CSV table of C-alpha atoms in Angstrom, one decimal:
chain,number,residue,atom,x,y,z
A,888,MET,CA,104.9,130.1,81.2
A,889,SER,CA,103.6,127.1,82.9
A,890,GLN,CA,101.5,129.4,85.0
A,891,THR,CA,99.5,130.7,82.0
A,892,PHE,CA,97.2,127.7,82.1
A,893,PRO,CA,95.5,127.9,85.5
A,894,ILE,CA,94.8,131.5,84.7
A,895,PHE,CA,93.7,130.7,81.5
A,896,LYS,CA,91.4,128.2,83.0
A,897,ARG,CA,90.1,130.4,85.8
A,898,GLU,CA,89.5,133.3,83.6
A,899,PHE,CA,87.8,131.2,80.6
A,900,LEU,CA,85.4,129.6,82.8
A,901,GLY,CA,84.7,132.7,84.9
A,902,TYR,CA,83.0,134.2,81.9
A,903,PHE,CA,80.2,130.9,82.1
A,904,ARG,CA,80.2,131.9,86.1
A,905,SER,CA,78.4,135.1,85.3
A,906,PRO,CA,75.8,135.9,82.9
A,907,VAL,CA,78.3,138.0,80.8
A,908,ALA,CA,79.0,134.9,78.7
A,909,TYR,CA,75.4,134.1,77.8
A,910,VAL,CA,74.3,137.8,77.2
A,911,PHE,CA,77.6,138.3,75.1
A,912,LEU,CA,77.2,135.0,72.9
A,913,VAL,CA,73.5,136.1,71.9
A,914,VAL,CA,74.1,139.7,71.2
A,915,PHE,CA,77.1,138.9,69.3
A,916,LEU,CA,75.5,136.0,67.3
A,917,VAL,CA,71.9,137.9,67.0
A,918,ALA,CA,74.0,141.1,65.6
A,919,SER,CA,76.4,139.4,63.1
A,920,VAL,CA,73.9,137.3,61.4
A,921,GLY,CA,71.0,139.7,61.8
A,922,LEU,CA,73.3,142.3,59.7
A,923,ALA,CA,74.4,139.4,57.3
A,924,PHE,CA,70.5,138.7,56.6
A,925,PHE,CA,68.8,142.2,56.9
A,926,LEU,CA,71.5,144.5,55.6
A,927,SER,CA,73.4,142.6,53.2
A,928,GLY,CA,70.6,140.2,51.8
A,929,PHE,CA,72.5,136.8,52.7
A,930,TYR,CA,69.5,135.2,50.7
A,931,LYS,CA,68.7,137.7,48.6
A,932,ALA,CA,72.2,137.9,46.9
A,933,ASN,CA,71.7,134.1,45.9
A,934,VAL,CA,75.3,133.4,46.1
A,935,ALA,CA,76.7,130.4,48.2
A,936,SER,CA,79.2,132.7,50.0
A,937,MET,CA,79.8,134.2,53.4
A,938,GLU,CA,80.6,137.7,52.4
A,939,SER,CA,77.9,139.3,53.7
A,940,TYR,CA,78.6,137.6,57.1
A,941,PHE,CA,82.1,138.7,57.4
A,942,PHE,CA,81.8,142.1,55.7
A,943,TRP,CA,80.4,143.4,59.1
A,944,HIS,CA,83.0,141.9,61.3
A,945,PRO,CA,85.3,145.0,61.7
A,946,TRP,CA,82.6,147.4,62.7
A,947,LEU,CA,81.2,144.9,65.1
A,948,PHE,CA,84.3,143.9,66.7
A,949,LEU,CA,84.8,147.7,67.1
A,950,PHE,CA,81.8,147.7,69.9
A,951,LEU,CA,81.6,144.2,70.8
A,952,VAL,CA,85.6,143.1,71.6
A,953,PRO,CA,85.9,146.1,73.9
A,954,ALA,CA,82.7,145.1,75.8
A,955,ALA,CA,84.3,141.7,76.3
A,956,GLY,CA,87.9,143.3,77.0
A,957,MET,CA,87.1,146.2,78.9
A,958,ARG,CA,87.1,144.4,82.4
A,959,LEU,CA,90.1,141.9,82.1
A,960,TRP,CA,92.5,144.3,83.9
A,961,SER,CA,90.3,147.2,85.2
A,962,GLU,CA,88.2,144.9,87.0
A,963,GLU,CA,91.0,143.4,88.8
A,964,ARG,CA,92.3,146.7,89.8
A,965,ARG,CA,89.0,148.0,91.4
A,966,SER,CA,88.5,144.8,93.2
A,967,GLY,CA,91.9,144.6,94.5
A,968,THR,CA,92.4,141.0,93.2
A,969,ILE,CA,95.5,142.2,91.3
A,970,GLU,CA,97.4,142.2,94.5
A,971,LEU,CA,96.4,138.6,95.2
A,972,LEU,CA,97.4,137.7,91.3
A,973,PHE,CA,100.8,139.3,91.5
A,974,THR,CA,101.6,138.0,95.0
A,975,LEU,CA,101.0,134.3,93.9
A,976,PRO,CA,104.0,132.9,91.9
A,977,VAL,CA,103.2,134.3,88.7
A,978,THR,CA,105.1,136.6,86.3
A,979,THR,CA,103.4,139.6,84.7
A,980,LEU,CA,103.7,138.1,81.4
A,981,GLU,CA,102.0,134.9,82.4
A,982,GLY,CA,99.2,136.9,83.9
A,983,VAL,CA,98.9,139.2,80.7
A,984,MET,CA,99.0,135.9,78.7
A,985,GLY,CA,96.6,133.8,80.5
A,986,LYS,CA,93.9,136.4,80.6
A,987,PHE,CA,94.3,137.5,76.8
A,988,LEU,CA,94.3,133.9,76.1
A,989,ALA,CA,91.1,133.2,77.7
A,990,ALA,CA,89.4,136.3,76.3
A,991,TRP,CA,90.5,135.3,73.0
A,992,ALA,CA,89.3,131.8,72.9
A,993,PHE,CA,85.8,133.3,73.9
A,994,LEU,CA,85.8,135.2,71.2
A,995,THR,CA,86.8,132.6,69.0
A,996,LEU,CA,84.0,130.5,70.5
A,997,ALA,CA,81.7,133.5,69.5
A,998,ILE,CA,82.8,133.5,66.2
A,999,LEU,CA,82.6,129.8,65.6
A,1000,LEU,CA,79.1,129.5,66.6
A,1001,SER,CA,77.9,130.8,63.5
A,1002,PHE,CA,78.5,127.4,62.4
A,1003,PRO,CA,74.9,126.9,61.3
A,1004,LEU,CA,75.5,129.4,58.4
A,1005,PRO,CA,78.1,127.8,56.5
A,1006,LEU,CA,76.1,124.4,57.0
A,1007,THR,CA,73.0,126.1,55.6
A,1008,LEU,CA,75.3,127.2,52.6
A,1009,ALA,CA,76.3,123.6,52.0
A,1010,TYR,CA,72.8,122.4,52.0
A,1011,LEU,CA,71.6,125.1,49.7
A,1012,GLY,CA,74.4,125.4,47.4
A,1013,ASP,CA,78.3,124.6,46.9
A,1014,PRO,CA,80.3,127.0,48.9
A,1015,ASP,CA,84.3,127.5,48.3
A,1016,TRP,CA,85.3,126.0,51.6
A,1017,GLY,CA,88.8,127.6,51.2
A,1018,VAL,CA,87.6,131.1,51.1
A,1019,ILE,CA,85.1,130.4,54.5
A,1020,ALA,CA,88.0,128.8,56.3
A,1021,ASN,CA,90.1,131.8,55.4
A,1022,SER,CA,87.7,134.5,56.5
A,1023,TYR,CA,87.2,132.3,59.7
A,1024,LEU,CA,90.9,132.7,60.3
A,1025,GLY,CA,91.2,136.5,59.4
A,1026,SER,CA,88.2,137.4,61.6
A,1027,ILE,CA,89.6,135.3,64.8
A,1028,LEU,CA,93.3,136.9,64.0
A,1029,MET,CA,91.4,140.4,63.7
A,1030,ALA,CA,89.2,139.7,66.9
A,1031,GLY,CA,92.8,139.0,68.6
A,1032,ALA,CA,94.3,142.2,67.7
A,1033,TYR,CA,91.4,144.1,68.7
A,1034,LEU,CA,91.4,142.3,72.1
A,1035,ALA,CA,94.8,143.1,72.4
A,1036,VAL,CA,94.5,146.6,72.3
A,1037,CYS,CA,91.6,146.5,74.6
A,1038,SER,CA,93.5,144.4,77.1
A,1039,PHE,CA,96.3,147.2,77.1
A,1040,MET,CA,93.6,150.0,77.3
A,1041,SER,CA,92.1,148.2,80.5
A,1042,ALA,CA,95.1,148.1,82.4
A,1043,LEU,CA,95.5,151.9,82.4
A,1044,THR,CA,92.4,152.5,84.5
A,1045,LYS,CA,90.4,150.8,87.2
A,1046,ASN,CA,87.3,152.1,85.5
A,1047,GLN,CA,85.5,150.0,83.2
A,1048,VAL,CA,83.3,152.6,81.4
A,1049,VAL,CA,86.9,154.6,80.7
A,1050,SER,CA,88.7,151.6,79.7
A,1051,PHE,CA,85.5,150.4,77.2
A,1052,VAL,CA,85.6,154.1,75.5
A,1053,LEU,CA,89.4,154.5,75.1
A,1054,SER,CA,89.4,150.8,73.7
A,1055,VAL,CA,86.5,152.1,70.8
A,1056,LEU,CA,88.2,155.2,70.0
A,1057,VAL,CA,91.6,153.4,69.6
A,1058,CYS,CA,90.3,150.7,67.5
A,1059,PHE,CA,88.1,153.2,65.5
A,1060,VAL,CA,91.3,154.8,64.6
A,1061,LEU,CA,93.0,151.6,63.6
A,1062,SER,CA,89.9,150.6,61.5
A,1063,LEU,CA,89.6,153.6,59.8
A,1064,LEU,CA,93.1,154.1,58.7
A,1065,GLY,CA,92.6,151.6,55.6
A,1066,PHE,CA,89.6,153.4,54.6
A,1067,SER,CA,89.3,155.3,50.9
A,1068,VAL,CA,87.7,158.2,52.5
A,1069,PHE,CA,90.4,158.7,55.3
A,1070,THR,CA,93.3,158.1,52.6
A,1071,ASP,CA,91.4,160.3,50.2
A,1072,PHE,CA,91.4,162.9,53.1
A,1073,LEU,CA,95.2,162.5,53.6
A,1074,SER,CA,96.2,162.8,50.0
A,1075,GLY,CA,93.6,165.0,48.7
A,1076,TYR,CA,93.4,167.9,51.7
A,1077,LEU,CA,96.7,167.3,53.4
A,1078,HIS,CA,98.6,166.8,50.4
A,1079,LEU,CA,100.7,163.8,52.1
A,1080,PRO,CA,102.9,162.1,49.5
A,1081,VAL,CA,101.5,158.7,48.5
A,1082,PHE,CA,104.2,156.6,50.0
A,1083,LEU,CA,103.2,157.8,53.4
A,1084,VAL,CA,99.6,157.4,53.0
A,1085,ASP,CA,100.4,154.0,51.7
A,1086,VAL,CA,102.5,153.5,55.0
A,1087,ILE,CA,99.6,154.9,57.2
A,1088,SER,CA,96.7,152.9,55.5
A,1089,ASN,CA,98.9,149.9,56.1
A,1090,PHE,CA,98.3,150.2,59.9
A,1091,GLY,CA,94.3,149.7,59.0
A,1092,PHE,CA,92.7,146.5,60.2
A,1093,THR,CA,90.4,146.5,57.3
A,1094,THR,CA,92.8,146.4,54.7
A,1095,HIS,CA,94.6,143.4,56.2
A,1096,PHE,CA,91.2,141.7,57.0
A,1097,ASP,CA,89.8,142.2,53.4
A,1098,ALA,CA,92.3,139.6,51.6
A,1099,PHE,CA,91.3,137.2,54.0
A,1100,SER,CA,87.9,137.4,53.0
A,1101,LYS,CA,88.7,137.2,49.6
A,1102,GLY,CA,90.4,133.7,50.5
A,1103,ILE,CA,94.1,134.9,50.4
A,1104,ILE,CA,96.5,134.0,53.0
A,1105,ASP,CA,99.1,136.6,52.7
A,1106,PRO,CA,101.9,136.2,55.4
A,1107,LYS,CA,102.3,140.1,55.7
A,1108,ASP,CA,98.5,140.3,56.8
A,1109,VAL,CA,98.8,137.4,59.6
A,1110,MET,CA,102.4,139.1,60.6
A,1111,PHE,CA,100.4,142.4,61.1
A,1112,PHE,CA,97.9,141.0,63.5
A,1113,LEU,CA,100.3,138.9,65.4
A,1114,SER,CA,102.6,141.8,65.6
A,1115,LEU,CA,100.0,144.3,66.7
A,1116,MET,CA,98.8,141.7,69.6
A,1117,GLY,CA,102.6,141.2,70.5
A,1118,PHE,CA,103.1,145.1,70.7
A,1119,SER,CA,99.8,145.5,72.9
A,1120,LEU,CA,100.5,143.0,75.0
A,1121,PHE,CA,104.0,144.2,75.5
A,1122,LEU,CA,102.9,147.8,76.6
A,1123,ASN,CA,100.1,145.9,79.0
A,1124,VAL,CA,103.2,144.0,80.8
A,1125,VAL,CA,105.1,147.2,81.1
A,1126,VAL,CA,102.0,149.2,82.3
A,1127,LEU,CA,101.4,146.3,85.1
A,1128,GLU,CA,105.0,146.3,86.3
A,1129,ARG,CA,105.2,150.3,86.2
B,519,MET,CA,113.4,134.1,107.8
B,520,ILE,CA,112.1,137.5,106.7
B,521,GLU,CA,114.6,140.4,106.6
B,522,VAL,CA,114.2,144.0,105.8
B,523,LYS,CA,116.7,146.4,105.4
B,524,GLY,CA,116.4,150.0,104.7
B,525,LEU,CA,113.3,149.7,102.6
B,526,VAL,CA,111.9,153.2,101.3
B,527,LYS,CA,109.0,153.9,98.9
B,528,THR,CA,108.0,157.4,97.8
B,529,TYR,CA,104.6,158.4,96.6
B,530,GLY,CA,105.1,161.7,94.8
B,531,ALA,CA,106.1,164.1,97.2
B,532,LYS,CA,105.2,161.8,100.4
B,533,ARG,CA,107.5,159.4,101.8
B,534,ALA,CA,105.3,156.8,102.8
B,535,VAL,CA,108.2,154.3,104.2
B,536,ASP,CA,111.4,155.9,105.2
B,537,GLY,CA,114.2,153.4,105.9
B,538,ILE,CA,112.3,150.4,107.5
B,539,SER,CA,114.5,147.7,108.9
B,540,PHE,CA,113.8,144.5,110.8
B,541,GLU,CA,114.1,140.9,111.1
B,542,VAL,CA,111.5,137.8,111.8
B,543,ARG,CA,112.7,134.4,112.6
B,544,ARG,CA,110.8,131.4,112.6
B,545,GLY,CA,108.7,131.1,115.6
B,546,ASP,CA,108.3,134.6,115.7
B,547,ILE,CA,104.8,136.4,115.9
B,548,LEU,CA,105.6,140.1,114.8
B,549,GLY,CA,102.9,142.6,115.5
B,550,PHE,CA,103.3,145.5,113.2
B,551,LEU,CA,101.5,148.8,114.6
B,552,GLY,CA,101.1,152.0,113.7
B,553,PRO,CA,98.4,154.9,112.8
B,554,ASN,CA,96.5,154.7,109.6
B,555,GLY,CA,99.0,156.0,106.7
B,556,ALA,CA,102.3,155.2,108.7
B,557,GLY,CA,103.2,152.7,106.2
B,558,LYS,CA,102.2,149.2,107.4
B,559,SER,CA,100.6,148.0,104.4
B,560,THR,CA,102.9,149.7,101.8
B,561,THR,CA,106.0,147.6,103.8
B,562,MET,CA,104.0,144.3,103.4
B,563,LYS,CA,103.5,145.2,99.8
B,564,MET,CA,106.8,145.5,99.2
B,565,ILE,CA,108.0,142.5,101.3
B,566,THR,CA,105.4,140.3,99.1
B,567,GLY,CA,106.7,141.8,95.9
B,568,PHE,CA,103.6,143.6,94.8
B,569,LEU,CA,105.6,147.0,95.0
B,570,ARG,CA,109.0,147.7,94.2
B,571,PRO,CA,111.1,149.5,96.8
B,572,ASP,CA,112.7,152.5,95.8
B,573,ALA,CA,115.6,151.7,97.8
B,574,GLY,CA,116.6,149.1,100.6
B,575,GLN,CA,116.1,145.3,100.4
B,576,ALA,CA,113.4,142.7,101.3
B,577,LEU,CA,114.8,139.1,101.6
B,578,VAL,CA,112.8,135.9,102.5
B,579,ASP,CA,114.8,133.1,103.2
B,580,GLY,CA,117.6,134.6,102.0
B,581,ILE,CA,116.4,135.4,98.7
B,582,ASP,CA,115.9,139.2,97.4
B,583,VAL,CA,112.1,139.7,96.4
B,584,VAL,CA,113.6,142.3,93.6
B,585,ALA,CA,116.0,139.8,92.0
B,586,ASP,CA,114.0,136.8,92.2
B,587,PRO,CA,110.3,137.7,93.2
B,588,VAL,CA,108.8,134.3,92.0
B,589,ALA,CA,110.8,132.4,94.2
B,590,VAL,CA,110.0,134.6,97.4
B,591,LYS,CA,106.3,134.2,96.5
B,592,ARG,CA,106.5,130.6,96.6
B,593,LYS,CA,107.6,131.1,100.4
B,594,LEU,CA,105.2,133.3,101.5
B,595,GLY,CA,101.6,133.2,102.3
B,596,TYR,CA,100.1,136.7,102.0
B,597,LEU,CA,96.5,138.0,103.3
B,598,PRO,CA,96.3,141.3,101.5
B,599,GLU,CA,93.9,144.0,103.3
B,600,SER,CA,90.4,143.7,102.9
B,601,ALA,CA,90.8,139.9,101.6
B,602,PRO,CA,90.1,140.4,98.2
B,603,SER,CA,88.9,137.4,96.1
B,604,TYR,CA,86.9,136.5,92.8
B,605,PRO,CA,83.4,136.8,94.1
B,606,GLU,CA,81.8,134.6,91.3
B,607,MET,CA,83.8,131.9,92.3
B,608,THR,CA,82.7,129.2,95.2
B,609,VAL,CA,85.1,128.8,97.9
B,610,GLU,CA,86.5,125.6,96.6
B,611,GLU,CA,86.6,126.8,93.0
B,612,PHE,CA,88.6,129.6,94.4
B,613,LEU,CA,91.1,127.6,96.4
B,614,GLY,CA,91.3,125.1,93.7
B,615,PHE,CA,92.6,128.0,91.4
B,616,ILE,CA,95.0,129.1,94.4
B,617,ALA,CA,96.4,125.4,94.7
B,618,GLU,CA,96.8,125.1,90.7
B,619,VAL,CA,98.9,128.5,90.7
B,620,ARG,CA,101.0,127.1,93.7
B,621,GLY,CA,102.1,124.2,91.8
B,622,PHE,CA,99.4,121.2,93.1
B,623,ARG,CA,98.5,120.4,89.5
B,624,ALA,CA,97.5,116.7,90.2
B,625,THR,CA,93.8,116.4,91.0
B,626,ASP,CA,94.2,114.6,94.1
B,627,ALA,CA,97.3,116.9,95.7
B,628,ARG,CA,95.0,119.8,94.8
B,629,ARG,CA,91.9,118.5,96.6
B,630,ALA,CA,94.3,117.5,99.7
B,631,GLN,CA,95.3,120.9,99.8
B,632,VAL,CA,92.0,122.5,99.7
B,633,ASP,CA,90.7,120.0,102.1
B,634,ARG,CA,93.5,120.9,104.5
B,635,ALA,CA,93.0,124.5,104.1
B,636,ILE,CA,89.0,124.5,104.5
B,637,ALA,CA,89.7,122.4,107.5
B,638,LEU,CA,92.0,124.7,109.2
B,639,THR,CA,89.7,127.7,108.8
B,640,HIS,CA,86.4,126.0,109.3
B,641,LEU,CA,84.9,126.9,106.0
B,642,ALA,CA,83.2,123.5,105.5
B,643,PRO,CA,79.6,124.8,106.0
B,644,VAL,CA,80.1,127.2,102.9
B,645,ARG,CA,82.6,125.2,100.6
B,646,ARG,CA,80.2,124.9,97.8
B,647,GLN,CA,78.9,128.7,98.1
B,648,THR,CA,79.9,131.6,95.7
B,649,ILE,CA,82.4,133.8,97.5
B,650,GLU,CA,79.9,136.8,96.9
B,651,THR,CA,77.2,135.4,99.0
B,652,LEU,CA,79.3,135.0,102.2
B,653,SER,CA,79.9,137.1,104.9
B,654,LYS,CA,82.5,139.6,105.9
B,655,GLY,CA,83.9,136.8,108.5
B,656,TYR,CA,83.8,134.2,105.9
B,657,ARG,CA,85.5,136.1,103.2
B,658,GLN,CA,88.3,136.9,105.8
B,659,ARG,CA,88.6,133.1,106.3
B,660,VAL,CA,88.6,132.6,102.6
B,661,GLY,CA,91.6,135.0,102.5
B,662,PHE,CA,93.0,133.3,105.4
B,663,ALA,CA,92.8,129.9,103.9
B,664,GLN,CA,94.3,130.9,100.6
B,665,ALA,CA,97.5,132.1,102.3
B,666,LEU,CA,97.7,129.1,104.5
B,667,LEU,CA,97.0,126.7,101.5
B,668,HIS,CA,100.7,125.8,100.6
B,669,ASP,CA,102.0,125.5,104.1
B,670,PRO,CA,104.3,128.4,103.7
B,671,PRO,CA,107.3,128.7,105.9
B,672,ALA,CA,106.2,132.8,106.3
B,673,LEU,CA,103.0,134.5,106.3
B,674,VAL,CA,102.3,138.0,106.0
B,675,LEU,CA,98.9,139.0,107.3
B,676,ASP,CA,97.5,142.4,106.7
B,677,GLU,CA,94.9,143.2,109.3
B,678,PRO,CA,93.7,139.7,109.4
B,679,THR,CA,91.0,140.2,112.3
B,680,ASP,CA,89.6,143.5,110.7
B,681,GLY,CA,85.9,143.2,110.6
B,682,LEU,CA,85.4,139.9,112.5
B,683,ASP,CA,83.1,139.5,115.6
B,684,PRO,CA,84.9,138.6,118.8
B,685,ASN,CA,84.5,134.9,118.6
B,686,GLN,CA,85.9,135.0,115.2
B,687,LYS,CA,88.9,137.3,116.1
B,688,ASN,CA,89.7,134.7,119.0
B,689,GLU,CA,89.3,131.6,116.7
B,690,VAL,CA,91.9,133.3,114.3
B,691,ARG,CA,94.2,134.1,116.7
B,692,THR,CA,94.3,130.7,118.2
B,693,LEU,CA,94.8,129.8,114.6
B,694,ILE,CA,97.8,131.9,114.0
B,695,LYS,CA,99.2,131.2,117.6
B,696,GLY,CA,98.9,127.4,116.7
B,697,MET,CA,100.8,127.5,113.5
B,698,ALA,CA,103.7,130.1,114.8
B,699,ALA,CA,106.2,127.6,116.1
B,700,GLN,CA,107.3,126.6,112.6
B,701,LYS,CA,106.6,129.9,110.8
B,702,ALA,CA,107.5,133.2,110.6
B,703,VAL,CA,104.6,135.6,111.0
B,704,ILE,CA,104.2,139.4,110.4
B,705,LEU,CA,100.7,140.6,111.2
B,706,SER,CA,99.4,144.2,111.2
B,707,THR,CA,96.7,145.4,113.3
B,708,HIS,CA,95.0,148.1,115.2
B,709,ILE,CA,94.1,146.2,118.0
B,710,LEU,CA,96.4,146.5,121.0
B,711,GLU,CA,95.2,143.8,123.0
B,712,GLU,CA,95.7,141.4,119.9
B,713,VAL,CA,99.2,142.2,120.3
B,714,GLU,CA,99.2,141.4,124.0
B,715,ALA,CA,97.5,138.1,123.5
B,716,ILE,CA,99.6,136.5,120.5
B,717,CYS,CA,102.7,138.6,119.5
B,718,THR,CA,106.1,137.7,120.7
B,719,ARG,CA,107.7,141.1,119.4
B,720,VAL,CA,106.1,144.7,118.5
B,721,ILE,CA,107.2,147.2,116.0
B,722,ILE,CA,105.5,150.4,116.0
B,723,ILE,CA,105.8,152.6,112.9
B,724,SER,CA,105.0,156.2,112.7
B,725,ARG,CA,105.3,158.6,109.4
B,726,GLY,CA,107.3,155.3,107.5
B,727,ARG,CA,109.9,155.1,110.5
B,728,VAL,CA,110.3,152.5,113.2
B,729,VAL,CA,109.7,154.0,116.6
B,730,ALA,CA,109.7,150.7,118.7
B,731,ASP,CA,111.1,147.3,118.1
B,732,GLU,CA,110.8,145.2,121.3
B,733,THR,CA,108.6,142.5,123.1
B,734,PRO,CA,105.4,143.4,124.5
B,735,ALA,CA,106.7,143.3,128.1
B,736,GLN,CA,109.3,145.7,127.1
B,737,LEU,CA,106.7,148.0,125.5
B,738,GLN,CA,104.7,147.9,128.8
B,739,ALA,CA,107.9,148.5,131.0
B,740,ARG,CA,108.1,151.9,129.3
B,741,GLN,CA,105.1,153.4,131.2
B,742,PRO,CA,104.5,150.7,134.0
B,743,GLY,CA,100.9,150.7,134.9
B,744,ALA,CA,99.9,152.7,131.8
B,745,ARG,CA,97.6,151.2,129.5
B,746,LEU,CA,99.2,150.1,126.3
B,747,ASP,CA,97.0,152.7,123.9
B,748,ALA,CA,98.4,155.3,126.0
B,749,ILE,CA,102.2,154.2,125.6
B,750,PHE,CA,101.0,153.6,121.5
B,751,ARG,CA,99.9,157.5,121.5
B,752,SER,CA,102.9,159.0,123.1
B,753,LEU,CA,105.1,157.1,120.6
B,754,THR,CA,103.1,158.0,117.5
B,755,GLN,CA,102.4,161.5,118.5
B,756,SER,CA,104.4,163.1,115.4
B,757,ASP,CA,101.4,161.7,113.4
B,758,LEU,CA,98.8,163.6,114.7
């Protein structure tokens, strides 16, 4: 995996060589903090917690992670640089990991740039740092899982719009699976047995993210996000080698 | 140095490359000719490990490209058609990235390789410019610099003079000729005068098959007195 690092470095710095990074960071911060302030009443709740900030993350990621991930491979395909990259002494896995980790590090940066929020909480009250740290961890893991799906989708096409739409669609289904509206529909209208509904809802993003935002690190949830990443990236490699 | 044995590649119902075999030794400059769509680029993509052949073998320095693609890629310099590169990077950043992937990790070693490649391809005036602001000729040279960076024993160049003005073409030819003594070079081209000017051997392919494999002099001797493009036309008539 020694070749992953130069690719990671090029890709990560590449975000800052174009306006993409700055536009994305500003939009992400305005949207995530704005939702917490104006829709969830960050101050009005009068509680020293970041729940109102993290609550929106699954829905925010649904659009913003595909926006960051749509160009990963489709851009390389369209411009022909994929031929350059894969005639350098690099394996497909090293290429996929380098680009994925760079994009994930970029998303992590976007999430961590909300740091004035917890600092404000510490100034105004006495927040539970364990819960906040956990929520950040959960959010970063969830962003990685969304991103791995987007990376796979972008390898399927050279058109970034197609890549974006496919990514939103797949991520939407994955977020929806855990929702009560959806599970009620499965058990109420389709009369699926309860164990099957449970299995399906277990694949939902929100189900696994909720535990983190309550301050619980369940190895099952960590494994869910990591294995989803692993599986998507494996498919990503397979598609590129085809 | 480069050995190709019975390569085959099929796209859907179309057989793009149909059993091509040849060999290139150190010191050879092989001109790879053929009409558009005859299978030149596909063959080169299989030699460089970008495409997997459906049948046959490509060996570089005795290593099978399918069995050990990374080892083959280390020994090859490849200029893909239309010289793709990352447009938002400067020439220096781009070549620095290539040097790092090519294993020159220490700052000094990396800078030495980049400087050497920049000097060879006369890129010094634009080294701090982003690639998207460069003219076609300069971009082609960036692609060339990238292929030469690690001083590879074998070079595969897909239309290296495409889009260049006559002076630049001449310069690239001089460069290739100057390096050829220690390297095996394959270059594809549409320009027949280029073959006369620098190639030590010519292969003409038509519909995925080799129709001629000889020296430029032997090619000329097929129809003494005729122009090379007339000979080319008669050999590739099945493509029309």
